[in-house]
Short mmCIF file of C-alpha atoms and ligand atoms in Angstrom, two decimals:
data_model
loop_
_atom_site.label_atom_id
_atom_site.label_comp_id
_atom_site.label_asym_id
_atom_site.label_seq_id
_atom_site.Cartn_x
_atom_site.Cartn_y
_atom_site.Cartn_z
CA MET F 294 -37.34 -7.53 -6.48
CA THR F 295 -34.55 -5.01 -6.99
CA SER F 296 -31.28 -6.72 -8.01
CA TRP F 297 -28.13 -6.00 -6.00
CA ARG F 298 -26.68 -4.28 -9.06
CA ASP F 299 -29.67 -1.93 -9.23
CA ARG F 300 -29.30 -1.24 -5.52
CA VAL F 301 -25.63 -0.34 -6.01
CA GLU F 302 -26.63 1.98 -8.81
CA ARG F 303 -29.43 3.55 -6.77
CA ASP F 304 -27.98 3.71 -3.26
CA MET F 305 -24.22 4.03 -3.54
CA VAL F 306 -22.33 7.19 -4.42
CA HIS F 307 -20.94 6.81 -7.93
CA ALA F 308 -17.31 7.08 -6.86
CA PHE F 309 -16.24 3.71 -8.27
CA GLY F 310 -16.90 1.98 -11.60
CA PRO F 311 -19.58 -0.70 -11.89
CA SER F 312 -19.33 -3.26 -9.07
CA GLN F 313 -17.61 -6.49 -10.11
CA GLY F 314 -19.54 -8.76 -7.79
CA LEU F 315 -21.42 -9.25 -4.53
CA LEU F 316 -18.98 -11.08 -2.27
CA VAL F 317 -20.33 -12.83 0.80
CA ARG F 318 -17.48 -14.86 2.34
CA GLY F 319 -13.89 -15.90 1.98
CA GLU F 320 -11.37 -18.47 3.17
CA GLY F 321 -7.63 -18.45 2.59
CA ALA F 322 -6.88 -17.06 -0.86
CA TYR F 323 -10.47 -17.57 -2.07
CA VAL F 324 -13.65 -15.50 -1.92
CA GLU F 325 -17.18 -16.51 -2.83
CA ASP F 326 -19.97 -14.45 -4.36
CA VAL F 327 -23.69 -14.50 -3.60
CA GLU F 328 -24.27 -17.15 -6.27
CA GLY F 329 -21.66 -19.47 -4.77
CA LYS F 330 -19.02 -18.81 -7.44
CA ARG F 331 -15.50 -19.08 -6.02
CA TYR F 332 -12.68 -16.71 -7.00
CA LEU F 333 -8.95 -17.01 -6.43
CA ASP F 334 -8.14 -13.62 -4.91
CA PHE F 335 -4.81 -12.47 -6.36
CA LEU F 336 -5.48 -8.85 -5.43
CA ALA F 337 -6.25 -9.31 -1.69
CA GLY F 338 -8.31 -6.13 -1.37
CA ILE F 339 -5.43 -4.29 -3.08
CA ALA F 340 -2.55 -5.55 -0.93
CA VAL F 341 -4.63 -5.57 2.26
CA ASN F 342 -5.61 -9.16 3.16
CA VAL F 343 -2.05 -10.30 3.87
CA LEU F 344 -3.26 -13.38 5.81
CA GLY F 345 -5.97 -14.10 3.24
CA HIS F 346 -9.62 -14.33 4.27
CA ALA F 347 -11.07 -15.57 7.58
CA HIS F 348 -7.66 -16.43 9.00
CA PRO F 349 -8.28 -17.92 12.47
CA VAL F 350 -5.45 -15.95 14.14
CA LEU F 351 -6.89 -12.68 12.84
CA ALA F 352 -10.52 -13.60 13.57
CA ASP F 353 -9.70 -14.76 17.11
CA ALA F 354 -7.68 -11.62 17.88
CA ILE F 355 -10.60 -9.42 16.79
CA ALA F 356 -13.15 -11.46 18.79
CA GLN F 357 -10.96 -11.54 21.89
CA GLN F 358 -10.24 -7.80 21.82
CA ALA F 359 -13.90 -6.98 21.09
CA LYS F 360 -14.79 -8.79 24.31
CA THR F 361 -12.10 -6.89 26.23
CA LEU F 362 -11.87 -3.26 25.10
CA ILE F 363 -12.66 -1.83 21.64
CA HIS F 364 -12.02 1.85 21.99
CA VAL F 365 -10.84 4.51 24.40
CA SER F 366 -9.98 8.14 23.74
CA ASN F 367 -6.42 9.21 23.06
CA PHE F 368 -6.45 10.78 26.53
CA PHE F 369 -5.51 7.21 27.53
CA SER F 370 -3.10 4.50 26.41
CA THR F 371 -3.70 0.75 26.04
CA PRO F 372 -1.39 -2.30 26.10
CA PRO F 373 -2.00 -3.39 22.45
CA GLN F 374 -1.12 0.13 21.28
CA LEU F 375 2.19 0.16 23.16
CA GLU F 376 3.01 -3.35 21.94
CA LEU F 377 2.38 -2.33 18.33
CA ALA F 378 4.44 0.86 18.62
CA ALA F 379 7.43 -1.15 19.92
CA ARG F 380 6.95 -3.74 17.17
CA LEU F 381 6.85 -1.13 14.39
CA LYS F 382 9.98 0.53 15.75
CA ARG F 383 11.76 -2.83 15.67
CA LEU F 384 10.54 -3.83 12.18
CA THR F 385 11.30 -0.47 10.55
CA GLY F 386 14.73 -0.29 12.19
CA ALA F 387 13.74 2.95 13.95
CA GLY F 388 15.46 1.83 17.13
CA GLU F 389 15.50 3.96 20.28
CA THR F 390 14.74 7.26 18.54
CA GLY F 391 11.58 6.01 16.85
CA ARG F 392 8.03 7.11 17.60
CA VAL F 393 4.68 6.05 16.15
CA PHE F 394 1.48 7.98 15.36
CA PHE F 395 -1.55 5.79 14.65
CA ALA F 396 -4.11 6.67 11.98
CA ASN F 397 -6.94 4.83 10.22
CA SER F 398 -6.00 4.68 6.56
CA GLY F 399 -3.18 5.28 4.13
CA THR F 400 -4.24 8.73 3.10
CA GLU F 401 -4.49 9.77 6.75
CA ALA F 402 -1.00 8.43 7.46
CA ASN F 403 0.29 10.57 4.59
CA GLU F 404 -1.60 13.62 5.90
CA GLY F 405 0.42 13.14 9.09
CA ALA F 406 3.63 12.91 7.08
CA PHE F 407 2.70 16.10 5.20
CA LYS F 408 2.22 17.93 8.50
CA LEU F 409 5.67 16.76 9.61
CA ALA F 410 7.08 18.29 6.43
CA ARG F 411 5.41 21.61 7.31
CA LEU F 412 6.82 21.40 10.83
CA ASN F 413 10.30 20.81 9.43
CA ARG F 414 10.82 24.44 8.32
CA GLY F 415 14.26 24.76 9.88
CA GLU F 416 15.40 27.50 12.24
CA ASP F 417 15.24 30.27 9.65
CA GLY F 418 11.95 28.97 8.23
CA ARG F 419 13.19 28.56 4.70
CA ARG F 420 12.42 24.85 4.24
CA THR F 421 9.05 25.20 2.51
CA ARG F 422 9.18 22.91 -0.54
CA VAL F 423 8.11 19.27 -0.73
CA LEU F 424 9.41 17.09 -3.56
CA SER F 425 7.21 14.25 -4.77
CA MET F 426 7.57 11.93 -7.76
CA LYS F 427 5.65 12.27 -11.01
CA ASN F 428 3.07 9.50 -11.38
CA SER F 429 3.16 8.74 -7.64
CA PHE F 430 0.08 7.93 -5.56
CA HIS F 431 -0.29 8.96 -1.93
CA GLY F 432 -4.05 9.05 -1.31
CA ARG F 433 -7.33 10.88 -1.90
CA THR F 434 -7.73 13.45 0.88
CA MET F 435 -6.63 16.99 0.04
CA GLY F 436 -3.12 16.86 1.49
CA ALA F 437 -2.31 13.38 0.25
CA LEU F 438 -3.83 14.32 -3.12
CA ALA F 439 -1.49 17.32 -3.26
CA LEU F 440 1.41 14.90 -2.63
CA THR F 441 0.17 12.66 -5.47
CA GLY F 442 2.07 13.25 -8.71
CA LYS F 443 -0.88 12.92 -11.08
CA PRO F 444 -2.03 16.41 -12.15
CA ALA F 445 -5.17 15.00 -13.81
CA MET F 446 -6.41 13.91 -10.37
CA HIS F 447 -5.90 17.45 -9.01
CA THR F 448 -7.86 19.62 -11.41
CA ASP F 449 -11.37 19.08 -10.04
CA PHE F 450 -10.23 19.81 -6.49
CA GLU F 451 -8.02 22.85 -6.69
CA PRO F 452 -6.92 24.77 -4.75
CA LEU F 453 -4.89 22.06 -2.98
CA PRO F 454 -2.33 22.64 -0.22
CA GLY F 455 0.67 24.24 -1.90
CA GLY F 456 4.41 23.87 -1.97
CA VAL F 457 4.55 20.42 -3.59
CA GLU F 458 6.65 19.92 -6.73
CA TYR F 459 6.66 16.78 -8.88
CA ILE F 460 9.89 15.50 -10.32
CA ASP F 461 10.97 12.62 -12.56
CA THR F 462 12.25 9.68 -10.54
CA THR F 463 15.83 10.16 -11.74
CA ILE F 464 18.93 11.18 -9.81
CA GLU F 465 19.46 14.09 -12.26
CA ALA F 466 15.96 15.48 -11.66
CA LEU F 467 16.37 15.08 -7.91
CA GLU F 468 19.73 16.85 -7.84
CA GLU F 469 18.35 19.61 -10.06
CA ALA F 470 15.33 20.27 -7.79
CA PHE F 471 17.00 19.72 -4.43
CA ASP F 472 18.44 22.51 -2.31
CA GLU F 473 18.28 23.73 1.31
CA THR F 474 14.71 25.03 0.84
CA VAL F 475 13.35 21.47 0.62
CA ALA F 476 11.48 20.36 3.77
CA ALA F 477 10.81 16.79 2.65
CA VAL F 478 11.07 14.29 -0.18
CA ILE F 479 8.29 11.69 -0.36
CA LEU F 480 8.35 8.55 -2.47
CA GLU F 481 7.10 4.98 -2.86
CA PRO F 482 9.82 2.30 -3.20
CA ILE F 483 7.65 0.68 -5.89
CA LYS F 484 4.96 2.78 -7.56
CA GLY F 485 2.07 0.34 -7.34
CA GLU F 486 -0.76 2.47 -8.70
CA ALA F 487 1.42 3.64 -11.59
CA GLY F 488 1.75 0.01 -12.73
CA VAL F 489 4.27 -1.52 -10.30
CA LEU F 490 7.29 0.58 -11.28
CA GLU F 491 10.38 -0.08 -9.19
CA VAL F 492 12.43 2.84 -7.92
CA PRO F 493 16.17 2.03 -8.22
CA ASP F 494 18.16 1.56 -4.99
CA ALA F 495 20.63 4.21 -6.19
CA PHE F 496 17.81 6.77 -6.30
CA LEU F 497 16.77 6.03 -2.70
CA GLN F 498 20.42 6.21 -1.62
CA ARG F 499 20.95 9.55 -3.35
CA ALA F 500 17.72 10.93 -1.83
CA ARG F 501 18.97 9.80 1.59
CA ALA F 502 22.37 11.45 1.11
CA LEU F 503 20.91 14.78 -0.07
CA THR F 504 18.23 15.03 2.62
CA SER F 505 20.65 14.04 5.40
CA LYS F 506 22.96 16.88 4.43
CA THR F 507 20.32 19.63 4.79
CA GLY F 508 17.92 18.25 7.41
CA ALA F 509 15.10 17.62 4.93
CA LEU F 510 12.92 14.63 5.77
CA LEU F 511 13.08 11.50 3.63
CA MET F 512 9.53 10.14 3.81
CA ILE F 513 8.83 6.65 2.43
CA ASP F 514 5.25 5.68 1.59
CA GLU F 515 5.17 1.95 2.42
CA ILE F 516 1.39 1.74 2.35
CA GLN F 517 1.33 -0.74 -0.55
CA THR F 518 4.87 -2.17 -0.28
CA GLY F 519 5.07 -2.63 3.51
CA VAL F 520 4.54 -5.47 6.02
CA GLY F 521 6.31 -8.16 4.01
CA ARG F 522 4.71 -7.74 0.61
CA THR F 523 7.90 -7.20 -1.38
CA GLY F 524 9.80 -10.05 0.30
CA GLY F 525 11.28 -7.79 3.01
CA TRP F 526 9.46 -6.12 5.89
CA PHE F 527 9.59 -2.74 4.11
CA GLY F 528 10.53 -1.92 0.54
CA TYR F 529 13.22 0.63 1.42
CA GLN F 530 15.22 -1.87 3.46
CA ARG F 531 16.71 -3.55 0.41
CA SER F 532 18.52 -0.34 -0.55
CA GLY F 533 20.16 -0.13 2.89
CA ILE F 534 18.78 3.31 3.76
CA VAL F 535 17.02 4.40 6.94
CA PRO F 536 14.33 7.06 6.26
CA ASP F 537 13.03 9.76 8.63
CA VAL F 538 9.35 8.97 8.16
CA VAL F 539 7.63 5.73 7.10
CA THR F 540 3.89 5.59 6.40
CA VAL F 541 2.11 2.24 6.70
CA ALA F 542 -1.51 1.14 6.17
CA LYS F 543 -3.25 -1.40 3.84
CA GLY F 544 -1.98 -4.80 5.11
CA ILE F 545 -0.95 -3.75 8.61
CA ALA F 546 -4.10 -5.06 10.32
CA GLY F 547 -5.06 -7.61 7.66
CA GLY F 548 -8.20 -5.76 6.60
CA VAL F 549 -9.24 -3.86 9.72
CA PRO F 550 -8.78 -0.16 8.87
CA MET F 551 -5.52 1.12 10.28
CA GLY F 552 -2.61 3.35 9.35
CA ALA F 553 0.58 4.45 11.05
CA VAL F 554 3.32 7.04 10.73
CA VAL F 555 6.67 5.89 12.07
CA THR F 556 9.18 8.67 12.72
CA LEU F 557 12.90 8.19 13.24
CA GLY F 558 15.57 10.38 14.79
CA ALA F 559 14.95 14.14 14.76
CA ALA F 560 11.62 13.64 12.94
CA SER F 561 10.34 12.09 16.17
CA GLU F 562 10.60 15.45 17.94
CA LEU F 563 8.71 17.62 15.42
CA ILE F 564 5.14 17.18 16.69
CA HIS F 565 3.95 18.88 19.86
CA PRO F 566 0.72 18.48 21.84
CA GLY F 567 -2.28 19.98 20.04
CA GLN F 568 -0.80 19.87 16.55
CA HIS F 569 -2.28 16.58 15.36
CA GLY F 570 -4.72 13.89 16.41
CA THR F 571 -7.52 11.53 15.38
CA THR F 572 -10.36 9.92 17.32
CA PHE F 573 -10.04 6.28 16.27
CA GLY F 574 -6.28 6.18 15.66
CA GLY F 575 -4.50 3.43 17.59
CA ASN F 576 -7.59 2.10 19.33
CA PRO F 577 -7.19 -1.28 21.03
CA LEU F 578 -9.29 -3.19 18.46
CA ALA F 579 -7.16 -2.07 15.50
CA THR F 580 -3.82 -2.32 17.30
CA ALA F 581 -4.53 -5.76 18.81
CA THR F 582 -5.48 -6.94 15.32
CA ALA F 583 -2.28 -5.50 13.83
CA ASN F 584 -0.23 -7.22 16.55
CA ALA F 585 -1.85 -10.54 15.66
CA VAL F 586 -1.28 -10.00 11.92
CA LEU F 587 2.35 -8.91 12.23
CA GLY F 588 2.97 -11.68 14.79
CA GLU F 589 1.58 -14.28 12.39
CA ILE F 590 3.68 -12.90 9.52
CA GLU F 591 6.75 -13.41 11.72
CA THR F 592 5.96 -16.84 13.15
CA ALA F 593 4.70 -18.31 9.86
CA GLY F 594 7.67 -16.91 7.90
CA LEU F 595 5.41 -15.04 5.48
CA VAL F 596 8.01 -12.42 4.51
CA GLU F 597 10.24 -15.25 3.28
CA ASN F 598 7.20 -16.88 1.65
CA ALA F 599 6.41 -13.65 -0.22
CA ALA F 600 9.97 -13.58 -1.58
CA ARG F 601 9.92 -17.25 -2.57
CA ARG F 602 6.42 -17.32 -4.11
CA GLY F 603 7.17 -14.07 -5.91
CA ASP F 604 10.27 -15.60 -7.51
CA GLU F 605 8.26 -18.69 -8.46
CA LEU F 606 5.56 -16.52 -10.03
CA VAL F 607 8.10 -14.56 -12.05
CA SER F 608 9.70 -17.77 -13.42
CA MET F 609 6.29 -19.27 -14.09
CA ILE F 610 5.15 -16.25 -16.09
CA ALA F 611 8.44 -16.11 -18.03
CA GLY F 612 8.04 -19.83 -18.78
CA TRP F 613 4.75 -19.27 -20.60
CA LYS F 614 6.57 -17.41 -23.37
CA HIS F 615 3.18 -15.96 -24.23
CA PRO F 616 3.41 -13.42 -27.07
CA LEU F 617 1.15 -10.94 -25.22
CA VAL F 618 3.28 -10.97 -22.04
CA THR F 619 6.31 -8.73 -22.49
CA GLY F 620 7.71 -8.80 -18.93
CA VAL F 621 7.15 -8.90 -15.18
CA ARG F 622 8.05 -6.05 -12.81
CA GLY F 623 8.06 -5.70 -9.04
CA ARG F 624 9.31 -7.75 -6.12
CA GLY F 625 7.92 -10.44 -3.85
CA LEU F 626 4.15 -10.55 -4.11
CA LEU F 627 3.69 -7.11 -5.67
CA LEU F 628 4.05 -7.82 -9.37
CA GLY F 629 3.07 -6.10 -12.61
CA ILE F 630 2.70 -8.18 -15.74
CA SER F 631 3.36 -5.95 -18.73
CA LEU F 632 1.38 -6.61 -21.88
CA GLY F 633 2.40 -5.91 -25.46
CA ALA F 634 -1.00 -4.38 -26.26
CA PRO F 635 -3.58 -2.23 -24.39
CA VAL F 636 -5.72 -5.21 -23.38
CA ALA F 637 -5.32 -5.20 -19.59
CA LYS F 638 -8.97 -4.24 -18.95
CA LYS F 639 -10.22 -7.01 -21.25
CA LEU F 640 -7.82 -9.55 -19.72
CA HIS F 641 -8.96 -8.54 -16.25
CA GLY F 642 -12.56 -9.22 -17.33
CA GLU F 643 -11.71 -12.61 -18.83
CA ALA F 644 -9.85 -13.56 -15.64
CA LEU F 645 -12.81 -12.55 -13.48
CA GLU F 646 -15.09 -14.66 -15.67
CA ARG F 647 -12.76 -17.61 -14.93
CA GLY F 648 -12.82 -16.98 -11.18
CA LEU F 649 -9.59 -15.03 -10.81
CA ILE F 650 -9.34 -11.57 -9.23
CA VAL F 651 -6.44 -9.38 -10.42
CA ASN F 652 -6.44 -5.73 -11.44
CA ALA F 653 -5.40 -3.44 -14.25
CA PRO F 654 -3.74 -0.22 -12.96
CA ASN F 655 -3.38 0.86 -16.59
CA ASP F 656 -4.18 -0.46 -20.08
CA GLU F 657 -0.95 -2.42 -20.42
CA THR F 658 -0.39 -3.78 -16.91
CA ILE F 659 -1.97 -6.48 -14.77
CA ARG F 660 -1.17 -6.10 -11.07
CA LEU F 661 -0.88 -9.11 -8.77
CA ALA F 662 -0.94 -8.62 -4.97
CA PRO F 663 -2.10 -11.97 -3.55
CA PRO F 664 -2.23 -12.82 0.17
CA LEU F 665 1.23 -13.62 1.62
CA ILE F 666 0.01 -17.10 2.63
CA ILE F 667 -0.19 -18.54 -0.89
CA GLY F 668 1.53 -21.84 -1.67
CA GLU F 669 2.03 -24.19 -4.59
CA ALA F 670 -1.67 -25.02 -4.97
CA GLU F 671 -2.64 -21.35 -5.38
CA LEU F 672 0.19 -20.80 -7.87
CA SER F 673 -0.96 -23.65 -10.13
CA ASP F 674 -4.56 -22.53 -9.83
CA PHE F 675 -3.47 -19.01 -10.82
CA GLU F 676 -1.56 -20.40 -13.79
CA ALA F 677 -4.56 -22.38 -15.05
CA ARG F 678 -7.01 -19.50 -14.75
CA PHE F 679 -4.72 -16.74 -16.00
CA THR F 680 -3.41 -18.62 -19.05
CA ALA F 681 -7.01 -19.46 -19.97
CA ALA F 682 -7.85 -15.75 -19.77
CA LEU F 683 -4.79 -14.94 -21.88
CA SER F 684 -5.94 -17.37 -24.58
CA ALA F 685 -9.39 -15.82 -24.57
CA VAL F 686 -7.91 -12.37 -25.16
CA SER F 687 -5.51 -13.56 -27.85
CA HIS F 688 -8.26 -15.15 -29.97
C1 LIG R 738 -3.51 2.78 -1.17
C2 LIG R 738 -2.39 3.74 -1.06
C3 LIG R 738 -2.55 4.96 -0.39
C4 LIG R 738 -3.87 5.42 0.18
O1 LIG R 738 -4.33 4.55 1.18
P1 LIG R 738 -5.89 4.61 1.60
O2 LIG R 738 -5.98 3.68 2.77
O3 LIG R 738 -6.67 4.17 0.41
O4 LIG R 738 -6.20 6.00 1.96
C5 LIG R 738 -1.45 5.80 -0.30
N1 LIG R 738 -0.27 5.45 -0.81
C6 LIG R 738 -0.07 4.28 -1.45
C7 LIG R 738 1.27 3.94 -2.00
C8 LIG R 738 -1.13 3.39 -1.61
O5 LIG R 738 -0.96 2.24 -2.27
#
């Protein structure tokens, strides 16, 4: 009989590295593989499974909506879609001037944002440049890839859509590059893929001040940081700014594919009929699921839980005083453990062996993005498994 690993090798496109396991079910913060081995999931499908696995509220919402109405064309509207649009306007602080475009993934949400930048040329048409941050990540499709500040990811796919410039995430670099020819500035409040690097509040505030003055769009990619993960509903909110465009995906529907672009103020008036669209975007199955997920985050106090458990994790990790651990970055339940040596890949492997799923965005960082539902029991289980993995790497 052909093993599942051989079938992966034979039948799947080789876009990802070797598969780490054949997972068959999950419950809460745990998943189980085909051999019955249980893993504590401290990655949550990369910041996706905000309610953990097989959450009854999520499962029931999907089942109920599947029995009611799964999909209609965007020639029509549906109640779950309108409910979700109103909810996103409230949670982002968009208020009366907000509007929502629904997509199906993070990269597609950022494609929408990119189009808004192109539509924001200004009356004389001179706003043509888009500023993005070096080392940023915005997705894999051509437009979102062009927005991504990692030149090594571009080379195989050039030519990419033009007009994007990559700057250091410093106020000096921003002021140097910024003028009235800029159509938009896009950034992540915490660069997750780059190793959980926080962007200072002062930088966001300066970006807001500059863009407000000229009419450039401030576009915040909240795909990884949004829906409660950082201990606030959205990462930008801590800095007190209100952006023009917010892109959301990953956790928004708890694992059902979904993305959204929220526009605020004048940005809400840029798109006209015929300029953008998508078949599945905002269908009742995805939007009803997102309503259930966001509703559960609110009623169960999971934003507050993310803040509290994040603080507890940071103190716990500091308390180990392990020589290999040189610091913890990030906020809430999006954390990067920095290592004093390039052993993140090895540590990730040792953790997996001990039934703990984390990930290594680079050689010196372990990223944690557990479900927002975790409590004391999951924290102690994480401590036991991770410190065991640390010892294995140190010896
Ligand atoms: C994951 C991610 C994306 C891309 O989302 P996909 O759903 O994988 O297309 C874009 N931006 C950020 C910050 C992300 O973390």
